[in-house]
Amino acid sequence: MNTDIYKTKLEEEKKLLEEELKTMGKVDKTGDWEATPESEIKAQDVEDEGDMADRAEDYEERSSTLSVLESRLGDVNRALSLIENGQYGICEICKNKIEEVRLEVNPSARTCETCMKKVI
Ligand SMILES: [Zn+2]
């Protein structure tokens, strides 16, 4: 399988995810992302009212968005390391190849179509 195309897609997604993560949190000492506390956001120079409203989302809400993004980033990193190891595109459950159509839509997919349906 030619993994170059998936690698490119994954690296792009990784970049986007990291940018998005940086807008609402930071990496703590253990390497996990955590949401920026309200107090720190207010301390940052906020230019205008609209910007303020955007940033005024709940800390809770930001934390939950952050953990979704973080787990997506985890999947992307995992897929990238599988490419490095030559193990990319193998279903975690049945160990068969993941359909390429599926990988095109979701390059960080961990299971094949059949197993995904079984899980749901
Ligand atoms: Zn499978």
PDB file of N, CA and C and ligand atoms in Angstrom, residues 91-97 111-116, ligand 1:
ATOM      1  N   CYS A  91      -6.545  -3.565  10.717  1.00  0.00           N
ATOM      2  CA  CYS A  91      -7.622  -3.447  11.698  1.00  0.00           C
ATOM      3  C   CYS A  91      -7.161  -3.958  13.062  1.00  0.00           C
ATOM      4  N   GLU A  92      -7.444  -3.175  14.104  1.00  0.00           N
ATOM      5  CA  GLU A  92      -7.014  -3.554  15.457  1.00  0.00           C
ATOM      6  C   GLU A  92      -7.740  -4.781  15.973  1.00  0.00           C
ATOM      7  N   ILE A  93      -8.926  -5.004  15.463  1.00  0.00           N
ATOM      8  CA  ILE A  93      -9.733  -6.097  15.997  1.00  0.00           C
ATOM      9  C   ILE A  93      -9.502  -7.403  15.234  1.00  0.00           C
ATOM     10  N   CYS A  94      -9.707  -7.387  13.911  1.00  0.00           N
ATOM     11  CA  CYS A  94      -9.607  -8.645  13.173  1.00  0.00           C
ATOM     12  C   CYS A  94      -8.265  -8.818  12.461  1.00  0.00           C
ATOM     13  N   LYS A  95      -7.413  -7.794  12.512  1.00  0.00           N
ATOM     14  CA  LYS A  95      -6.076  -7.837  11.898  1.00  0.00           C
ATOM     15  C   LYS A  95      -6.092  -7.939  10.366  1.00  0.00           C
ATOM     16  N   ASN A  96      -7.273  -7.737   9.790  1.00  0.00           N
ATOM     17  CA  ASN A  96      -7.326  -7.668   8.333  1.00  0.00           C
ATOM     18  C   ASN A  96      -7.016  -6.246   7.886  1.00  0.00           C
ATOM     19  N   LYS A  97      -6.862  -6.092   6.572  1.00  0.00           N
ATOM     20  CA  LYS A  97      -6.599  -4.752   6.058  1.00  0.00           C
ATOM     21  C   LYS A  97      -7.840  -3.873   6.171  1.00  0.00           C
ATOM     22  N   THR A 111     -10.038   0.602  12.940  1.00  0.00           N
ATOM     23  CA  THR A 111     -10.671  -0.684  12.628  1.00  0.00           C
ATOM     24  C   THR A 111     -11.229  -0.672  11.211  1.00  0.00           C
ATOM     25  N   CYS A 112     -11.467  -1.870  10.669  1.00  0.00           N
ATOM     26  CA  CYS A 112     -12.071  -1.969   9.347  1.00  0.00           C
ATOM     27  C   CYS A 112     -13.571  -1.694   9.456  1.00  0.00           C
ATOM     28  N   GLU A 113     -14.182  -1.555   8.310  1.00  0.00           N
ATOM     29  CA  GLU A 113     -15.607  -1.246   8.229  1.00  0.00           C
ATOM     30  C   GLU A 113     -16.455  -2.266   9.009  1.00  0.00           C
ATOM     31  N   THR A 114     -16.172  -3.544   8.795  1.00  0.00           N
ATOM     32  CA  THR A 114     -16.955  -4.615   9.414  1.00  0.00           C
ATOM     33  C   THR A 114     -16.876  -4.540  10.945  1.00  0.00           C
ATOM     34  N   CYS A 115     -15.656  -4.380  11.450  1.00  0.00           N
ATOM     35  CA  CYS A 115     -15.496  -4.322  12.901  1.00  0.00           C
ATOM     36  C   CYS A 115     -16.121  -3.069  13.485  1.00  0.00           C
ATOM     37  N   MET A 116     -16.009  -1.961  12.751  1.00  0.00           N
ATOM     38  CA  MET A 116     -16.607  -0.729  13.226  1.00  0.00           C
ATOM     39  C   MET A 116     -18.106  -0.912  13.434  1.00  0.00           C
TER      40      MET A 116
HETATM   41 ZN    ZN B   1     -11.699  -5.643  11.361  1.00  0.00          ZN
END
